[in-house]
Amino acid sequence: MPLLDIASQCPSLLASYALGTTAANARALDSTEERIQDYRREQRILSDNSISGQSVQRGTLPPDTRPYLAPDWPTLAENTMPSVIALSAIEQPYGFAENSPAWLIPGVQQNAATAALTHYRAWQKGWAKQDAKRQHQTICGGFVIEGNRVLTAAHCVDRQEALRIRTAGGEWRAAHVVGADVTQDVALLEFEGDPLPPIKVANTLPRPGQDVMAIGSPSGYGFAVGVGIVAWHGLDAKMLSPNDFMLVTASVVGGNSGGVVVNTHGEAVSLVSYGSGSYTQTVPIDRALTVAGQLAK
């Protein structure tokens, strides 16, 4: 073939080569994606089977086998309130250097460039005006376990400052974090002033179908109650540290986190973690107290 003809066909040859290469890469990519999806399905099945095999009555507490006790919710709420608190806080200032993307780069934290970028972004986004509007707002619930110590959910105190609690009697107390385990969503707080009566703790866990009541601060309304039943005991793989959880149907809206769940005897059976549709994941009280003990040390 003459050299001129070969040269004239180069663009089409190159295009064919590129098209073939692209098609081959696409097929390889599809094959790789299929293998990834197959692997994920296999792992999900293994995980589901593992969780299903362990989704029975769990934890260190035995199931509650006492005779059925019809709930008297008004009396239970009234008797429980002295041990319940509403948690209030102020969000951290917007101008913290952590808000700068440069903060994520190792070695640049707190240097002159980061400080300059932070100041620029603060001016650009009007952080100073936003910070001036910050004020206390009720964000979560909690309950007293002993003296001046309160249990709440760890995510409630993340990136918050100037914590304070409000008692059922309307008194405000300054508080601080003793410790928080984000992986298990349990935090231990300590407040100032006179101690409050600790909540009565259950030595059994309610069985699926048994009545429970949750007390928290939905949408900032402190000391609101919601009732339901225990739906499930098992493992929650959505948490950073999959562990025992108790699913309840007591209504939960943003702000119930950290609140207490009590049985019809008025005993604390779990700590509210988060809501998922009509259901609420809660930390069984035995595990919550174990984590609190570790945080106290």
Coordinates of C-alpha atoms in Angstrom, one line a residue:
M1 CA 0.0 0.0 0.0
P2 CA 1.4 3.4 -0.9
L3 CA 2.7 5.5 1.9
L4 CA 0.3 8.3 1.0
D5 CA -2.7 5.9 1.3
I6 CA -1.5 4.6 4.7
A7 CA -1.1 8.2 5.9
S8 CA -4.6 9.1 4.7
Q9 CA -6.0 6.2 6.6
C10 CA -4.2 6.9 9.8
P11 CA -7.0 9.0 11.3
S12 CA -9.5 6.3 10.7
L13 CA -7.1 3.6 12.0
L14 CA -6.4 5.7 15.1
A15 CA -10.2 6.3 15.6
S16 CA -10.8 2.5 15.2
Y17 CA -8.1 1.8 17.7
A18 CA -9.4 4.3 20.1
L19 CA -12.9 3.0 19.8
G20 CA -11.8 -0.5 20.2
T21 CA -9.7 0.4 23.3
T22 CA -12.5 2.4 24.8
A23 CA -14.9 -0.5 24.2
A24 CA -12.4 -3.0 25.8
N25 CA -12.0 -0.6 28.8
A26 CA -15.7 -0.3 29.1
R27 CA -16.1 -4.1 29.1
A28 CA -13.4 -4.4 31.7
L29 CA -14.9 -1.7 33.8
D30 CA -18.3 -3.4 33.6
S31 CA -16.8 -6.7 34.5
T32 CA -15.0 -5.1 37.5
E33 CA -18.1 -3.4 38.6
E34 CA -20.0 -6.6 38.4
R35 CA -17.4 -8.3 40.5
I36 CA -17.5 -5.5 43.0
Q37 CA -21.3 -5.7 43.2
D38 CA -21.2 -9.5 43.6
Y39 CA -18.7 -9.1 46.4
R40 CA -20.8 -6.5 48.1
R41 CA -23.9 -8.8 47.8
E42 CA -21.9 -11.7 49.3
Q43 CA -20.7 -9.5 52.2
R44 CA -24.2 -8.1 52.8
I45 CA -25.6 -11.7 52.9
L46 CA -22.9 -12.8 55.2
S47 CA -23.5 -9.7 57.4
D48 CA -27.3 -10.2 57.4
N49 CA -26.9 -13.9 58.3
S50 CA -24.4 -13.1 61.1
I51 CA -26.7 -10.4 62.5
S52 CA -29.8 -12.6 62.1
G53 CA -28.0 -15.3 64.0
Q54 CA -27.3 -12.9 66.8
S55 CA -30.6 -10.9 66.7
V56 CA -32.0 -12.6 69.8
Q57 CA -32.3 -11.4 73.3
R58 CA -28.8 -9.9 73.9
G59 CA -26.8 -8.1 76.5
T60 CA -26.1 -8.9 80.1
L61 CA -29.7 -8.4 81.3
P62 CA -32.3 -11.2 81.2
P63 CA -35.7 -10.7 79.5
D64 CA -38.5 -9.2 81.6
T65 CA -40.8 -12.1 82.4
R66 CA -42.9 -10.3 85.1
P67 CA -46.7 -10.4 84.7
Y68 CA -48.1 -7.8 82.4
L69 CA -48.5 -4.4 84.1
A70 CA -50.9 -2.0 82.3
P71 CA -49.2 1.3 81.8
D72 CA -50.3 4.4 83.7
W73 CA -48.4 6.8 81.5
P74 CA -49.4 10.1 83.3
T75 CA -48.2 8.8 86.6
L76 CA -45.0 7.3 85.1
A77 CA -44.2 10.5 83.3
E78 CA -44.7 12.5 86.5
N79 CA -42.6 10.2 88.6
T80 CA -39.8 10.1 86.0
M81 CA -39.5 13.8 85.2
P82 CA -37.3 14.7 88.3
S83 CA -34.6 12.5 86.9
V84 CA -34.8 13.8 83.3
I85 CA -33.1 16.8 81.8
A86 CA -33.2 18.9 78.6
L87 CA -29.8 19.6 77.1
S88 CA -29.1 23.0 75.7
A89 CA -26.0 24.3 73.8
I90 CA -24.5 26.9 71.5
E91 CA -23.0 25.7 68.2
Q92 CA -19.3 26.3 67.8
P93 CA -18.3 29.5 65.9
Y94 CA -18.3 29.3 62.2
G95 CA -14.9 30.9 62.1
F96 CA -13.1 27.9 63.5
A97 CA -10.1 27.0 61.3
E98 CA -11.5 23.4 61.0
N99 CA -14.1 24.9 58.6
S100 CA -11.3 25.6 56.1
P101 CA -10.6 22.9 53.5
A102 CA -6.9 23.5 54.1
W103 CA -7.4 22.2 57.6
L104 CA -7.6 18.7 56.2
I105 CA -4.1 18.9 54.7
P106 CA -1.5 17.5 57.0
G107 CA 1.1 20.0 58.1
V108 CA -0.9 23.2 57.4
Q109 CA -3.0 23.3 60.5
Q110 CA -2.6 26.6 62.4
N111 CA 0.0 28.0 60.1
A112 CA -0.1 31.5 58.5
A113 CA -1.7 30.3 55.2
T114 CA -4.5 28.5 57.0
A115 CA -5.1 31.5 59.3
A116 CA -5.2 33.9 56.2
L117 CA -7.6 31.5 54.3
T118 CA -9.8 31.2 57.4
H119 CA -10.0 35.0 57.8
Y120 CA -10.8 35.4 54.1
R121 CA -13.6 32.8 54.2
A122 CA -14.9 34.4 57.4
W123 CA -15.2 37.7 55.6
Q124 CA -16.6 36.1 52.4
K125 CA -19.3 34.1 54.1
G126 CA -20.2 36.6 56.8
W127 CA -19.3 34.3 59.7
A128 CA -19.0 37.2 62.1
K129 CA -22.6 38.1 61.6
Q130 CA -23.7 34.5 61.9
D131 CA -21.7 34.0 65.1
A132 CA -23.3 37.1 66.6
K133 CA -26.7 35.4 66.2
R134 CA -25.7 32.3 68.1
Q135 CA -27.6 31.5 71.2
H136 CA -28.6 28.6 73.4
Q137 CA -31.1 26.2 72.0
T138 CA -32.5 22.9 73.4
I139 CA -31.0 20.1 71.3
C140 CA -31.4 16.8 73.1
G141 CA -32.6 15.0 76.2
G142 CA -30.8 13.1 79.0
F143 CA -31.3 11.5 82.3
V144 CA -29.5 11.4 85.7
I145 CA -27.8 8.2 86.6
E146 CA -26.1 9.4 89.8
G147 CA -25.6 12.6 91.7
N148 CA -24.6 15.2 89.2
R149 CA -24.0 12.9 86.2
V150 CA -26.2 12.6 83.2
L151 CA -26.3 10.2 80.3
T152 CA -27.1 11.5 76.8
A153 CA -26.2 10.6 73.2
A154 CA -22.6 11.3 72.0
H155 CA -23.8 12.9 68.8
C156 CA -25.7 15.5 70.9
V157 CA -22.5 17.0 72.2
D158 CA -20.5 16.9 69.0
R159 CA -19.3 20.4 67.9
Q160 CA -21.3 22.1 70.7
E161 CA -20.1 24.4 73.4
A162 CA -21.5 26.2 76.5
L163 CA -23.5 23.1 77.5
R164 CA -26.2 23.5 80.1
I165 CA -29.1 21.4 81.3
R166 CA -32.6 22.4 82.3
T167 CA -34.3 20.4 85.1
A168 CA -38.0 19.5 85.0
G169 CA -38.4 22.3 87.6
G170 CA -37.2 24.9 85.1
E171 CA -33.8 25.4 86.7
W172 CA -30.7 25.9 84.4
R173 CA -27.3 24.4 85.3
A174 CA -24.0 24.7 83.5
A175 CA -22.6 21.3 82.4
H176 CA -19.5 19.8 80.8
V177 CA -18.6 16.6 79.0
V178 CA -16.9 14.0 81.1
G179 CA -16.4 11.7 78.1
A180 CA -18.1 10.6 74.9
D181 CA -17.9 7.4 72.9
V182 CA -19.1 8.4 69.4
T183 CA -18.8 4.8 68.1
Q184 CA -21.5 3.7 70.6
D185 CA -23.3 7.0 70.8
V186 CA -23.1 7.4 74.6
A187 CA -21.9 10.5 76.4
L188 CA -21.5 11.2 80.1
L189 CA -22.0 14.8 81.4
E190 CA -21.6 16.4 84.7
F191 CA -23.6 19.5 85.8
E192 CA -23.1 22.1 88.5
G193 CA -25.2 22.6 91.6
D194 CA -27.2 20.2 93.8
P195 CA -27.6 16.6 92.6
L196 CA -30.8 15.4 91.1
P197 CA -32.6 12.1 91.9
P198 CA -31.1 9.3 89.8
I199 CA -33.4 7.4 87.6
K200 CA -34.5 3.9 88.6
V201 CA -32.6 1.4 86.4
A202 CA -34.2 -1.9 85.2
N203 CA -32.4 -5.2 85.9
T204 CA -34.3 -6.8 83.0
L205 CA -34.9 -5.8 79.3
P206 CA -38.4 -5.7 78.0
R207 CA -39.3 -8.3 75.4
P208 CA -40.6 -7.5 71.9
G209 CA -44.2 -6.3 72.2
Q210 CA -43.9 -4.9 75.7
D211 CA -44.9 -1.2 76.4
V212 CA -42.3 1.5 76.7
M213 CA -42.3 5.3 77.0
A214 CA -39.6 7.7 75.7
I215 CA -38.9 11.2 77.2
G216 CA -36.8 13.8 75.3
S217 CA -36.8 17.2 73.6
P218 CA -38.4 16.7 70.2
S219 CA -38.0 19.9 68.1
G220 CA -36.7 21.6 71.2
Y221 CA -39.8 20.9 73.3
G222 CA -38.2 19.5 76.5
F223 CA -39.8 16.8 78.6
A224 CA -42.1 15.6 75.9
V225 CA -43.2 11.9 76.0
G226 CA -44.0 9.3 73.4
V227 CA -45.2 5.8 73.9
G228 CA -44.9 2.6 71.9
I229 CA -43.6 -1.0 72.2
V230 CA -40.3 -2.8 71.9
A231 CA -40.0 -4.0 68.3
W232 CA -36.7 -5.8 68.1
H233 CA -33.5 -6.7 69.9
G234 CA -30.3 -7.2 67.9
L235 CA -27.3 -5.7 66.2
D236 CA -27.3 -2.3 64.4
A237 CA -24.7 -2.4 61.6
K238 CA -25.3 1.3 60.8
M239 CA -23.3 2.5 63.8
L240 CA -19.6 3.0 63.7
S241 CA -19.3 0.1 66.1
P242 CA -22.0 -2.4 65.4
N243 CA -23.4 -3.5 68.8
D244 CA -26.5 -4.4 70.7
F245 CA -29.5 -2.2 70.1
M246 CA -33.2 -2.2 71.0
L247 CA -35.7 -1.0 68.5
V248 CA -38.8 0.7 69.8
T249 CA -41.8 2.3 68.2
A250 CA -42.1 5.3 70.6
S251 CA -42.4 8.4 68.4
V252 CA -39.1 10.2 68.1
V253 CA -38.4 13.6 66.4
G254 CA -35.1 15.5 66.2
G255 CA -34.2 16.4 69.8
N256 CA -35.3 13.1 71.5
S257 CA -31.8 11.8 71.1
G258 CA -30.2 11.2 74.5
G259 CA -33.5 10.8 76.2
V260 CA -34.6 7.9 78.3
V261 CA -36.9 4.9 77.5
V262 CA -38.7 3.5 80.5
N263 CA -40.9 0.4 81.0
T264 CA -44.3 0.3 82.7
H265 CA -42.6 0.0 86.1
G266 CA -40.9 3.4 85.5
E267 CA -37.4 1.8 85.1
A268 CA -34.9 3.0 82.5
V269 CA -34.4 0.3 79.9
S270 CA -32.5 2.2 77.2
L271 CA -31.0 5.5 75.9
V272 CA -32.4 7.0 72.7
S273 CA -29.8 7.1 69.9
Y274 CA -31.6 8.0 66.6
G275 CA -34.9 7.6 64.7
S276 CA -35.3 5.8 61.5
G277 CA -38.8 6.3 60.1
S278 CA -41.4 4.9 62.5
Y279 CA -38.8 3.2 64.5
T280 CA -36.1 4.3 67.0
Q281 CA -32.8 2.7 67.8
T282 CA -31.9 2.8 71.5
V283 CA -28.9 1.7 73.5
P284 CA -29.9 -0.9 76.1
I285 CA -29.4 0.5 79.6
D286 CA -26.8 -2.1 80.6
R287 CA -24.5 -1.3 77.7
A288 CA -25.1 2.5 78.2
L289 CA -24.0 2.3 81.8
T290 CA -21.0 0.1 81.0
V291 CA -19.8 2.7 78.5
A292 CA -20.5 5.5 81.1
G293 CA -18.4 3.7 83.6
Q294 CA -15.5 3.5 81.1
L295 CA -15.9 7.2 80.3
A296 CA -15.8 8.1 84.0
K297 CA -12.4 6.4 84.3

